[in-house]
mmCIF file of C-alpha atoms in Angstrom:
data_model
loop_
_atom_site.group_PDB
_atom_site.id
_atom_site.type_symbol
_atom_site.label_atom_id
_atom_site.label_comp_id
_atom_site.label_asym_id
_atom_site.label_seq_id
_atom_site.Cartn_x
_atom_site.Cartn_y
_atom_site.Cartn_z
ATOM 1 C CA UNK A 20 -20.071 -31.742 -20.706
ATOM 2 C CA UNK A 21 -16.716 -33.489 -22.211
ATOM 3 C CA UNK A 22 -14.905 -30.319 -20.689
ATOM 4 C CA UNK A 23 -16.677 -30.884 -17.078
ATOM 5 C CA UNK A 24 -16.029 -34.810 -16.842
ATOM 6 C CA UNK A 25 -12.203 -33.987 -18.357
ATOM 7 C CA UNK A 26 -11.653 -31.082 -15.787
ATOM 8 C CA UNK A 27 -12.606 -33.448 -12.933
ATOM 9 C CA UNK A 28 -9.828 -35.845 -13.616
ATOM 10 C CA UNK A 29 -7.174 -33.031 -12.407
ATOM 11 C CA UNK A 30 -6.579 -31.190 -9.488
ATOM 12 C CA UNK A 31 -6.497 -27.222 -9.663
ATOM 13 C CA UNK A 32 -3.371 -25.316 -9.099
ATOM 14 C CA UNK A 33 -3.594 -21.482 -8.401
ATOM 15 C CA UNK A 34 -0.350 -19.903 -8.041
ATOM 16 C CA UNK A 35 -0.129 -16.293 -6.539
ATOM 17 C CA UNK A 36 2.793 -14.096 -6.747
ATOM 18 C CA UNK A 37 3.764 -11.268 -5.294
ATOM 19 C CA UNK A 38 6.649 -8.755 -6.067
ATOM 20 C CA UNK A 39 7.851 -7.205 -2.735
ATOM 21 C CA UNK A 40 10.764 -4.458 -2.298
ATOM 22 C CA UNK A 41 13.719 -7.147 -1.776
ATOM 23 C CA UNK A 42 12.011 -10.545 -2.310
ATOM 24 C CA UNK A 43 9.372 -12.291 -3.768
ATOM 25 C CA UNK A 44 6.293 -14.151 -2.101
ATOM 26 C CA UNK A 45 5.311 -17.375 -4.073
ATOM 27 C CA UNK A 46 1.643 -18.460 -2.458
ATOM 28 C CA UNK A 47 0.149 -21.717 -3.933
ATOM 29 C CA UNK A 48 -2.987 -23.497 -3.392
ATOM 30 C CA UNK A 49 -4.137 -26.496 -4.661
ATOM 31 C CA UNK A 50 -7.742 -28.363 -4.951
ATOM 32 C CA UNK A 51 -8.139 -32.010 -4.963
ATOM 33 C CA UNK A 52 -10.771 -33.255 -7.290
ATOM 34 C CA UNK A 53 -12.245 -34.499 -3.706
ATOM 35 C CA UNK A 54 -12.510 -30.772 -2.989
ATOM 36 C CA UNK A 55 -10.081 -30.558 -0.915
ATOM 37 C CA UNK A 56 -8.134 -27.686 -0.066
ATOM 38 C CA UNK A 57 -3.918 -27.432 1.094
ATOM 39 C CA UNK A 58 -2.134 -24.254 0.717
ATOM 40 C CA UNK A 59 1.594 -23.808 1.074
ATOM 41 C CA UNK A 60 3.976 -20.630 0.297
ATOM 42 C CA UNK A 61 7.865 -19.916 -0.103
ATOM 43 C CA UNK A 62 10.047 -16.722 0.273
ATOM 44 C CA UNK A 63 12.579 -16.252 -2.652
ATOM 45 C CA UNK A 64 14.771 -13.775 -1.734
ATOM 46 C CA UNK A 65 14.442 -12.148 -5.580
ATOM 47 C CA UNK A 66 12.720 -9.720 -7.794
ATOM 48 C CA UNK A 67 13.204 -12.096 -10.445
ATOM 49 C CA UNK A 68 12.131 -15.983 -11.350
ATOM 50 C CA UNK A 69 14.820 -17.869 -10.647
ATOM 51 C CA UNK A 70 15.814 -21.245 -11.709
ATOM 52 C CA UNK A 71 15.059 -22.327 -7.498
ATOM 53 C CA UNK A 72 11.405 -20.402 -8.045
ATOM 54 C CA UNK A 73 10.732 -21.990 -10.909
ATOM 55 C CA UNK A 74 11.439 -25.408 -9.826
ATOM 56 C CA UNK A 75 9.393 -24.657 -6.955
ATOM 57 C CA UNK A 76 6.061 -23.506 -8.664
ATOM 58 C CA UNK A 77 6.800 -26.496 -11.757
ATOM 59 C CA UNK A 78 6.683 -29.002 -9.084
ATOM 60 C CA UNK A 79 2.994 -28.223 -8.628
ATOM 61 C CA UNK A 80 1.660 -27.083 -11.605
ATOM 62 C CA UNK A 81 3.299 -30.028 -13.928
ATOM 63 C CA UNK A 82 0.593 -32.497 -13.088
ATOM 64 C CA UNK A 83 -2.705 -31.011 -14.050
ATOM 65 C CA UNK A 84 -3.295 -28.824 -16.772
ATOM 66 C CA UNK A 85 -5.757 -26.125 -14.875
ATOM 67 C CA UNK A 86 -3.332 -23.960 -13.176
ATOM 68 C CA UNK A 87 -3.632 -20.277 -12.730
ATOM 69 C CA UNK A 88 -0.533 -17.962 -12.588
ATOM 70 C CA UNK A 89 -1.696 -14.523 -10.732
ATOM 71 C CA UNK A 90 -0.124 -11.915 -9.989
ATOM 72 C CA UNK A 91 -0.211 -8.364 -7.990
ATOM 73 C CA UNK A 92 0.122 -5.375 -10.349
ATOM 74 C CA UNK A 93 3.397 -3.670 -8.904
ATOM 75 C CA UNK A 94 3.695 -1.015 -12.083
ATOM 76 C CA UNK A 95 4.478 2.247 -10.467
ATOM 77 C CA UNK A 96 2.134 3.991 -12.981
ATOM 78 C CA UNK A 97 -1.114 2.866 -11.993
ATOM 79 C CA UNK A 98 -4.530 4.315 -10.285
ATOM 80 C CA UNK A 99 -7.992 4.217 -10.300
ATOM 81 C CA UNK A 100 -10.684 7.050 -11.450
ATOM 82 C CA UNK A 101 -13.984 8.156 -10.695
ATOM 83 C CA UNK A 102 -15.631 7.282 -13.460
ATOM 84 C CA UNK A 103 -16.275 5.157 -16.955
ATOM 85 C CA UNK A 104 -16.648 7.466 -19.173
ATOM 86 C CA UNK A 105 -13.845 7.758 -22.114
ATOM 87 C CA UNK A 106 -14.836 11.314 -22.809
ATOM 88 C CA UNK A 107 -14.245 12.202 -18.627
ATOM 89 C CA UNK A 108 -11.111 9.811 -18.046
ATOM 90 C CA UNK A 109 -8.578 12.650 -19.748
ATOM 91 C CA UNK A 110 -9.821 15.465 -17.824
ATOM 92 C CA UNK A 111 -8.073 13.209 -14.497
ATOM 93 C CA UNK A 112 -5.030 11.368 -15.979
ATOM 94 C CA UNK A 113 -3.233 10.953 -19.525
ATOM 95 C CA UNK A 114 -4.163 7.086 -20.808
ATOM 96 C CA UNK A 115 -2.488 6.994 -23.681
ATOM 97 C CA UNK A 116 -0.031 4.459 -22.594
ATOM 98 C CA UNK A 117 -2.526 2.725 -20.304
ATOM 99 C CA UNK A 118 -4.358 -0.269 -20.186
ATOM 100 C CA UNK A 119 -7.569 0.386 -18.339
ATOM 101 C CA UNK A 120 -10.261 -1.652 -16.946
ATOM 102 C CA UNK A 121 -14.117 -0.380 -15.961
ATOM 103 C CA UNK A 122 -15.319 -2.050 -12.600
ATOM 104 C CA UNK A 123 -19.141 -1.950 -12.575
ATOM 105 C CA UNK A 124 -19.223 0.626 -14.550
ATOM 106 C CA UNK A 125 -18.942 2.328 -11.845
ATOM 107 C CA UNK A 126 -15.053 3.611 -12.057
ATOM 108 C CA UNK A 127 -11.760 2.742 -13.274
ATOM 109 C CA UNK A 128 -8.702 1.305 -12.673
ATOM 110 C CA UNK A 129 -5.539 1.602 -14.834
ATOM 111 C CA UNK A 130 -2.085 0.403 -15.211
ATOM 112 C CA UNK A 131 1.050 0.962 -17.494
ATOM 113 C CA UNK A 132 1.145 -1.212 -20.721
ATOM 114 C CA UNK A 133 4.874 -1.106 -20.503
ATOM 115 C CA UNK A 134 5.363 -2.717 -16.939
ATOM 116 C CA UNK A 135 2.924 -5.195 -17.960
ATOM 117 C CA UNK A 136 4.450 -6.372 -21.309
ATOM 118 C CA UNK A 137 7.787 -6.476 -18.784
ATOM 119 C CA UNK A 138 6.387 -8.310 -16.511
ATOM 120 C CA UNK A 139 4.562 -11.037 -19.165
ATOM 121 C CA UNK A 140 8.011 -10.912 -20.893
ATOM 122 C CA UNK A 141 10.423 -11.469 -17.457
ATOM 123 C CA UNK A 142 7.790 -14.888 -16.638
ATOM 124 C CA UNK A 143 7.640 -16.044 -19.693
ATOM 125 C CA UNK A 144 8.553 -19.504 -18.768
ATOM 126 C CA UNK A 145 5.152 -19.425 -17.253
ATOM 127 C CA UNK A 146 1.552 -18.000 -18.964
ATOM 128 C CA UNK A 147 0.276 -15.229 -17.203
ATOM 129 C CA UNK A 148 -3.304 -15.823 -16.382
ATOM 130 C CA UNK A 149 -4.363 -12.845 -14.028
ATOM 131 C CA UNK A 150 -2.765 -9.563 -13.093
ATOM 132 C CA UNK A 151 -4.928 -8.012 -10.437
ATOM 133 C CA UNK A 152 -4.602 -4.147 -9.547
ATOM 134 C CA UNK A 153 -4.206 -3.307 -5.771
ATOM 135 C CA UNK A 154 -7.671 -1.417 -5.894
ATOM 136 C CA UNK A 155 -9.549 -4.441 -6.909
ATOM 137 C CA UNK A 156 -7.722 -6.095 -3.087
ATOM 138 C CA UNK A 157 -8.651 -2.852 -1.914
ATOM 139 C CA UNK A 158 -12.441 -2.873 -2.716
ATOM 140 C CA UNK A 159 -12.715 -6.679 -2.210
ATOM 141 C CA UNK A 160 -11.008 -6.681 1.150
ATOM 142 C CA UNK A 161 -13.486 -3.950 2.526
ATOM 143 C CA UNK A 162 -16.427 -4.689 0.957
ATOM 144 C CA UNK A 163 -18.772 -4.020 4.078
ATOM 145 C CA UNK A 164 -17.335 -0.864 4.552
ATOM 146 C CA UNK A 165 -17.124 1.017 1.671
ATOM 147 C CA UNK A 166 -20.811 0.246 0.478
ATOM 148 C CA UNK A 167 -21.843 1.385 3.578
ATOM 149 C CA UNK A 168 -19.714 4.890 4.538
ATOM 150 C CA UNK A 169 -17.740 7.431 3.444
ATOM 151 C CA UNK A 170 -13.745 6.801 4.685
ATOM 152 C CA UNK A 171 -10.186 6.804 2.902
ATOM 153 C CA UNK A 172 -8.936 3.196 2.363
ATOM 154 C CA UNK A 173 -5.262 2.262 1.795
ATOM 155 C CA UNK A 174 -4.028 -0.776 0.926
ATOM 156 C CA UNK A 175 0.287 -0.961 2.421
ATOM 157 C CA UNK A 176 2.340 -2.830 1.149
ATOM 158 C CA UNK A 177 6.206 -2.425 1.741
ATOM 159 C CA UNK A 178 7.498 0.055 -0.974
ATOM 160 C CA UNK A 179 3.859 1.411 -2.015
ATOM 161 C CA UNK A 180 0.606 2.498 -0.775
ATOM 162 C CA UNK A 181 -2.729 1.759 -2.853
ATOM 163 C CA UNK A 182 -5.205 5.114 -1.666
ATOM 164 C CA UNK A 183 -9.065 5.516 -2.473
ATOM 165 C CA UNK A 184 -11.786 7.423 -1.289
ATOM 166 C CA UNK A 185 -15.165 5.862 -1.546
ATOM 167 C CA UNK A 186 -18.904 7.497 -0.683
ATOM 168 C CA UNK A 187 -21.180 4.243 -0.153
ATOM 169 C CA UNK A 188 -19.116 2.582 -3.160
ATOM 170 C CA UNK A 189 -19.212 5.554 -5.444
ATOM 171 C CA UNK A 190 -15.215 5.902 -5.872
ATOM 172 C CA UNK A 191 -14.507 10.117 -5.529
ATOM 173 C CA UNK A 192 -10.303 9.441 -5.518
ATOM 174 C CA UNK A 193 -7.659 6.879 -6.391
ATOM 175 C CA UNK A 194 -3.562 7.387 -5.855
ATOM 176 C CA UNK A 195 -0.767 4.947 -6.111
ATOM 177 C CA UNK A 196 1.971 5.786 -4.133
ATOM 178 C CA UNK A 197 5.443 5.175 -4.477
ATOM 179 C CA UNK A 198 7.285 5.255 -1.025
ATOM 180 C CA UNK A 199 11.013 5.303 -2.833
ATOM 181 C CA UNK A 200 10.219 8.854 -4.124
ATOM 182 C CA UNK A 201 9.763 9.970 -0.500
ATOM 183 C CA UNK A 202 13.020 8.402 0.094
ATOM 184 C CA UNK A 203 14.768 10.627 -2.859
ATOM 185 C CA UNK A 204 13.312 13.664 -1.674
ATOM 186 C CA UNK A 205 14.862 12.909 2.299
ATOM 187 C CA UNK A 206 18.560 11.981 0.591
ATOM 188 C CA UNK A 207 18.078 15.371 -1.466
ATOM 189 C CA UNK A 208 17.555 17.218 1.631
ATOM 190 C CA UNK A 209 19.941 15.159 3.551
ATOM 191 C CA UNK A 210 22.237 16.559 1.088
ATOM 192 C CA UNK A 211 21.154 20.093 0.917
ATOM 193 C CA UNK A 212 21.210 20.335 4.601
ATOM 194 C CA UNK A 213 24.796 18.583 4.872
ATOM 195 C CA UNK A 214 26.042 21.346 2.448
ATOM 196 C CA UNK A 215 24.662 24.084 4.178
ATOM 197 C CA UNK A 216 26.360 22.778 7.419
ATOM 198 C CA UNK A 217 29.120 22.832 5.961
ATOM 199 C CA UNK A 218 28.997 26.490 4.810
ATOM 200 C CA UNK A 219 28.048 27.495 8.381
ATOM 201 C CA UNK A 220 31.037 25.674 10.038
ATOM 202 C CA UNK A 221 33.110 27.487 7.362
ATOM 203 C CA UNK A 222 31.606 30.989 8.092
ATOM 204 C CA UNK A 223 32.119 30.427 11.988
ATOM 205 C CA UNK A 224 35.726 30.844 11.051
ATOM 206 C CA UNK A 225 35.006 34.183 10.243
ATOM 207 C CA UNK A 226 32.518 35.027 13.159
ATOM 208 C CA UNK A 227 34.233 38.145 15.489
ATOM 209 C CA UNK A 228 32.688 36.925 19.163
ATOM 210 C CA UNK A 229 32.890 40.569 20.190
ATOM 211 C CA UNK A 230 29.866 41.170 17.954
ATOM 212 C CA UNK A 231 27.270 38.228 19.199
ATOM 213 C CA UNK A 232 25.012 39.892 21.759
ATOM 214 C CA UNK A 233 24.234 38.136 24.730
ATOM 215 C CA UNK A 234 21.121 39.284 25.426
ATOM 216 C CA UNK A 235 20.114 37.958 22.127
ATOM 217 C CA UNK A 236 21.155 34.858 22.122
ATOM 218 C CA UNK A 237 19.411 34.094 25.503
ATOM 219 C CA UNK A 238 16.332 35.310 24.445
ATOM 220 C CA UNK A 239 16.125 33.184 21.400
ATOM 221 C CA UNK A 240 16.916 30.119 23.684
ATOM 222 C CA UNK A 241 13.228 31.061 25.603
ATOM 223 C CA UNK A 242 12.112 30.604 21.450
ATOM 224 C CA UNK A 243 12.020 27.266 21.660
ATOM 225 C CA UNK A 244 9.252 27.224 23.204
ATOM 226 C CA UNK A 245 8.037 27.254 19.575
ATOM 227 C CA UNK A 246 8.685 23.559 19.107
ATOM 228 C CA UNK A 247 5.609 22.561 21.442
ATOM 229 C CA UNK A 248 6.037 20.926 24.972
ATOM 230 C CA UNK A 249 9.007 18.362 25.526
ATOM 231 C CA UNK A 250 6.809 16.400 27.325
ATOM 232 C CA UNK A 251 4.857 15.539 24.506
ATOM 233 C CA UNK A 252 7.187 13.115 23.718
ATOM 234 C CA UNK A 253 5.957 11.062 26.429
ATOM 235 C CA UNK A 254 3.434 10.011 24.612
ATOM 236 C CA UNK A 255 4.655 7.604 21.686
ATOM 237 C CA UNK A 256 4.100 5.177 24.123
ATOM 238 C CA UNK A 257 0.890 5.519 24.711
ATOM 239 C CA UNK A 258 -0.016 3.428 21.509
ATOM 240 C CA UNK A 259 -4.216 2.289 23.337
ATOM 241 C CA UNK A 260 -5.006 6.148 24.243
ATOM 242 C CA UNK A 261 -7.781 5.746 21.406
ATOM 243 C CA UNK A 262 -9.020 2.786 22.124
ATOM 244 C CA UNK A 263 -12.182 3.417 23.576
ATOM 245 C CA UNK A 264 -13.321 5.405 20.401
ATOM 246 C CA UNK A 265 -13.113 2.263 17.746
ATOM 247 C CA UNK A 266 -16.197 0.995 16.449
ATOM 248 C CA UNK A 267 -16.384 -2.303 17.998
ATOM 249 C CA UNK A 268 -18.162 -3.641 15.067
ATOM 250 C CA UNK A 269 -15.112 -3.548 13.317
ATOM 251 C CA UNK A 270 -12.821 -6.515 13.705
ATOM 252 C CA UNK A 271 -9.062 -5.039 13.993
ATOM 253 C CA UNK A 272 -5.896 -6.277 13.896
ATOM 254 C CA UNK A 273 -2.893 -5.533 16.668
ATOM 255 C CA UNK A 274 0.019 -6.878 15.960
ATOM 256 C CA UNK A 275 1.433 -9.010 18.551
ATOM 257 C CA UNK A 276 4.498 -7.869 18.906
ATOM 258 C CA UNK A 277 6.423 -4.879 16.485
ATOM 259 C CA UNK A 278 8.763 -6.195 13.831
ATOM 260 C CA UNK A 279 11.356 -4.300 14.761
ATOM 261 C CA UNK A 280 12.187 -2.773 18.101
ATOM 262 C CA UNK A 281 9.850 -0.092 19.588
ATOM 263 C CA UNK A 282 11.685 3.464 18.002
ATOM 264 C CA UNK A 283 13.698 1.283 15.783
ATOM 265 C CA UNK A 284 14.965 3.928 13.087
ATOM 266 C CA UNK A 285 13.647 2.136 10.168
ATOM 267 C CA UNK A 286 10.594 1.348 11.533
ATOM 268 C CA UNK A 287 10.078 4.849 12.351
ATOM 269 C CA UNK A 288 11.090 6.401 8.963
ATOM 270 C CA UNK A 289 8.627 4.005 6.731
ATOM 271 C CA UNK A 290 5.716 4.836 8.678
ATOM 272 C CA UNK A 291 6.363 8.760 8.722
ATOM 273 C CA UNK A 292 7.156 8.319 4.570
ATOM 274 C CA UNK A 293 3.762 6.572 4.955
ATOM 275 C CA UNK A 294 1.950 9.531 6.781
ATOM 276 C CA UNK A 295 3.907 11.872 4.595
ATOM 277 C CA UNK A 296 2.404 10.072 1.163
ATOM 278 C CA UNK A 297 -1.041 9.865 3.055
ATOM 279 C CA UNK A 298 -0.953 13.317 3.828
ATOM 280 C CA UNK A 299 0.121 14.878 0.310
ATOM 281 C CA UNK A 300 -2.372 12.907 -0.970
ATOM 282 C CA UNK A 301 -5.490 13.628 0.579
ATOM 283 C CA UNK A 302 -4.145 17.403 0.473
ATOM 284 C CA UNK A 303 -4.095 16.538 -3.375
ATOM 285 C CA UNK A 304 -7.382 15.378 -2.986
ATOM 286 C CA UNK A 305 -9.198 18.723 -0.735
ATOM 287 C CA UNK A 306 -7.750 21.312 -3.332
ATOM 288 C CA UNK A 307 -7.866 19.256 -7.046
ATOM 289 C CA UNK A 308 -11.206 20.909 -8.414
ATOM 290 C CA UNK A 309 -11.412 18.099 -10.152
ATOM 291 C CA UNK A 310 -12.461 15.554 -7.665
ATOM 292 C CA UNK A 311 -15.828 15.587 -5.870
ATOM 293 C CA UNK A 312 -14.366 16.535 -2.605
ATOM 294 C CA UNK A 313 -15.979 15.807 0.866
ATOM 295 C CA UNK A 314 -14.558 15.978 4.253
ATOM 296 C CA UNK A 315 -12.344 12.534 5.446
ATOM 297 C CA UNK A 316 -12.616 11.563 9.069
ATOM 298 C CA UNK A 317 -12.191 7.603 8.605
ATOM 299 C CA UNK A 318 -9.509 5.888 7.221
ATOM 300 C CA UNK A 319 -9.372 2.018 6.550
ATOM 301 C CA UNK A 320 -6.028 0.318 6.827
ATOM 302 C CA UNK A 321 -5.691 -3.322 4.859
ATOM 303 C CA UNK A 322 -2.321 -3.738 6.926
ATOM 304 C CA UNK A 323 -0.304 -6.275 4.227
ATOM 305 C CA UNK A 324 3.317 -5.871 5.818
ATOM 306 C CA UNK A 325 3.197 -5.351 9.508
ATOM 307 C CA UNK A 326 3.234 -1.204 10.237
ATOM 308 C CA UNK A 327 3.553 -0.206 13.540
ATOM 309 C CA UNK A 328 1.401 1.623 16.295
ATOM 310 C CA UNK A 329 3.579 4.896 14.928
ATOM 311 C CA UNK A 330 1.207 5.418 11.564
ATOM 312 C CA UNK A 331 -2.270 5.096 13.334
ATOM 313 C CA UNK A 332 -0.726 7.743 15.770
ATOM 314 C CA UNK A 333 0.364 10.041 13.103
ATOM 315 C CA UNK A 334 -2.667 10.118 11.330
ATOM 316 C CA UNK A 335 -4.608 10.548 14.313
ATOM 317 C CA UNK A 336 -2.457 12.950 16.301
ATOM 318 C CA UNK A 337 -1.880 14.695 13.185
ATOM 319 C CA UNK A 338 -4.624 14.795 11.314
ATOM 320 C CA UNK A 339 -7.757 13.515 13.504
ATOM 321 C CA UNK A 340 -8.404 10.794 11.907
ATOM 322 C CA UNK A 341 -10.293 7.539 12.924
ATOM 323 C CA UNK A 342 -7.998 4.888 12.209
ATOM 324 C CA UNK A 343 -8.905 1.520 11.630
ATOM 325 C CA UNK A 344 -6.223 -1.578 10.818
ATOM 326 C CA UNK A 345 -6.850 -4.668 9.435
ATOM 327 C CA UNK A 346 -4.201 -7.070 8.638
ATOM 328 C CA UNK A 347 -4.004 -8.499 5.289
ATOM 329 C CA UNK A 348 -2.716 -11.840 3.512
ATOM 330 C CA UNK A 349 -1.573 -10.126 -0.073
ATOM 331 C CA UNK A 350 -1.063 -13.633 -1.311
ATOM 332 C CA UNK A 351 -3.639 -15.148 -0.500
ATOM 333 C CA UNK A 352 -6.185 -12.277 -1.385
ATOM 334 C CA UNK A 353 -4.892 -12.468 -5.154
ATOM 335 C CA UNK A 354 -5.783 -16.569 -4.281
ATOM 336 C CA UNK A 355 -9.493 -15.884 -3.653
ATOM 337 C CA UNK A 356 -9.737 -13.547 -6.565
ATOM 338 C CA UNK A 357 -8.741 -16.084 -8.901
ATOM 339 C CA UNK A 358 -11.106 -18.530 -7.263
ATOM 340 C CA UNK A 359 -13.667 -15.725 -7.953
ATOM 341 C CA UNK A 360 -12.513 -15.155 -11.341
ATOM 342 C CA UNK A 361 -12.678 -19.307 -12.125
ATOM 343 C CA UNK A 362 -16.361 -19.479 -9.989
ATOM 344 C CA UNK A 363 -14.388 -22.256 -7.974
#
């Protein structure tokens, strides 16, 4: 009772942070004792507190003693698995230097006790309350769906994609994915195919044009034919052609305008590493043994950085996949989990 009447002297400060590629998002809400509820957020351009962030989250948290530092789990090493069970959790992924959590005892999601020491040690100037894993956004975020169908759901953020595969909440498949190792493979081949450039301009040197047959070389020209129609290109503008097959009980998100310029180059290359990691994965997924595999047609986007019309066009030109987007407030989804976690 002495706790209750104490707590309702101060207001309550919930503080979500979350690690991006190049900067870091700083979300804050706070509730008045009235009940009231202001939010307010900052972009530190950072992967690490500094003295400007700090000042900026001590200058709410400094008058009441109930505040709640949160963050999103960004450890590279980190999943989720179909299942509870200590004696099954091997047979999918080596845990030894994991810290796991069961949800419902249902399934489970893990993350590396190493990144998680870092990051406790990096903030120390604050105490960590909550680190939530990207799954728990994941099944939170579409809770109406996944209790109720069988679909893929990703969670993108802008260096990683959070993947599972749920049957009417039963969890078959979990991936994190790391777009920066897509990244490393395209600068090895970059390389690779700069070399071997460079050993074909080298061995034209050496080429006797009395040898090249004609008739050849004008044939293989009719080869590229092989590529598919040119005219197919046509069509990367025609982002609405599926339109008319969405489930109009689902509430999706179009962005209002793209980020960056339609066939901007950047834009372009994260959402292909995106359909590349999507596609590995659920290839990963099809031929593991291991994993209770049944056939994907859905897939459930909780849209947290912006992606463009080019990924739903991929996946569905590519793949035939239903695609459905919704767009996603990381911040303040770690908020409302902490206001879950505090019954607030």
């Amino acid at each position: 009772m002495l706790n209750k009447l104490f707590e309702a002297l101060y207001n309550k400060v919930i503080v979500s942070i979350v690690v991006k590629c190049a900067s870091t998002d700083v979300y804050i809400e706070l509730c008045s004792k009235k009940g009231t509820i202001s939010q307010v957020s900052e972009n530190f351009q950072t992967l690490y507190p500094t003295e400007e962030m700090i000042a900026f989250i001590d200058s709410y948290i400094k008058e009441t003693p109930f505040h709640y530092i949160a963050f999103l789990d960004t450890s590279d090493d980190q999943g989720a698995l179909p299942s509870c069970k200590k004696s099954e959790l091997s047979r999918f992924y080596d845990l030894t230097i994991s810290e796991t959590k069961c949800f419902n005892d249902e399934w489970t999601y893990f993350t590396s006790k190493a990144d998680i020491n870092e990051l406790e040690k990096v903030y120390n100037h604050f105490d960590v309350d909550f680190i939530f894993s990207p799954f728990l956004i994941l099944n939170n975020f579409f809770q109406d769906k996944i209790h109720s169908t069988l679909a893929m759901f990703i969670l993108v953020q802008d260096s990683c994609i959070s993947l599972a595969i749920f049957d009417h909440s039963k969890l078959l498949y979990g991936d994190h994915l790391d777009m920066e190792v897509i990244g490393e493979i395209d600068d090895d081949l970059l390389s690779h195919d700069i070399e071997e450039e460079m050993n074909l301009e080298s061995s034209k040197t050496n080429i006797d044009l009395e040898d090249i047959d004609v008739i050849d070389t004008i044939d293989d020209i009719d080869g590229l034919d092989d590529f598919g129609d040119i005219e197919d290109l046509d069509t990367l503008e025609e982002i609405d052609e599926f339109s008319e097959n969405r489930d109009i009980e689902e509430e999706f998100y179009e962005a209002e305008e793209e980020q960056l310029e339609e066939g901007s180059e950047d834009s372009f290359n994260e959402d292909y590493q995106r359909f590349s990691l999507i596609q590995s994965s659920l290839g990963s997924y099809y031929s593991d043994e291991k994993y209770e595999s049944q056939f994907i047609e859905s897939v459930y986007i909780a849209d947290g950085v912006g992606v463009s019309s080019d990924l739903k066009r991929y996946l569905e030109e590519e793949m035939f996949l239903n695609i459905y987007i919704r767009h996603l407030d990381l911040g303040m989804e770690v908020v409302h989990f902490v206001k879950e976690e505090l019954g607030l």
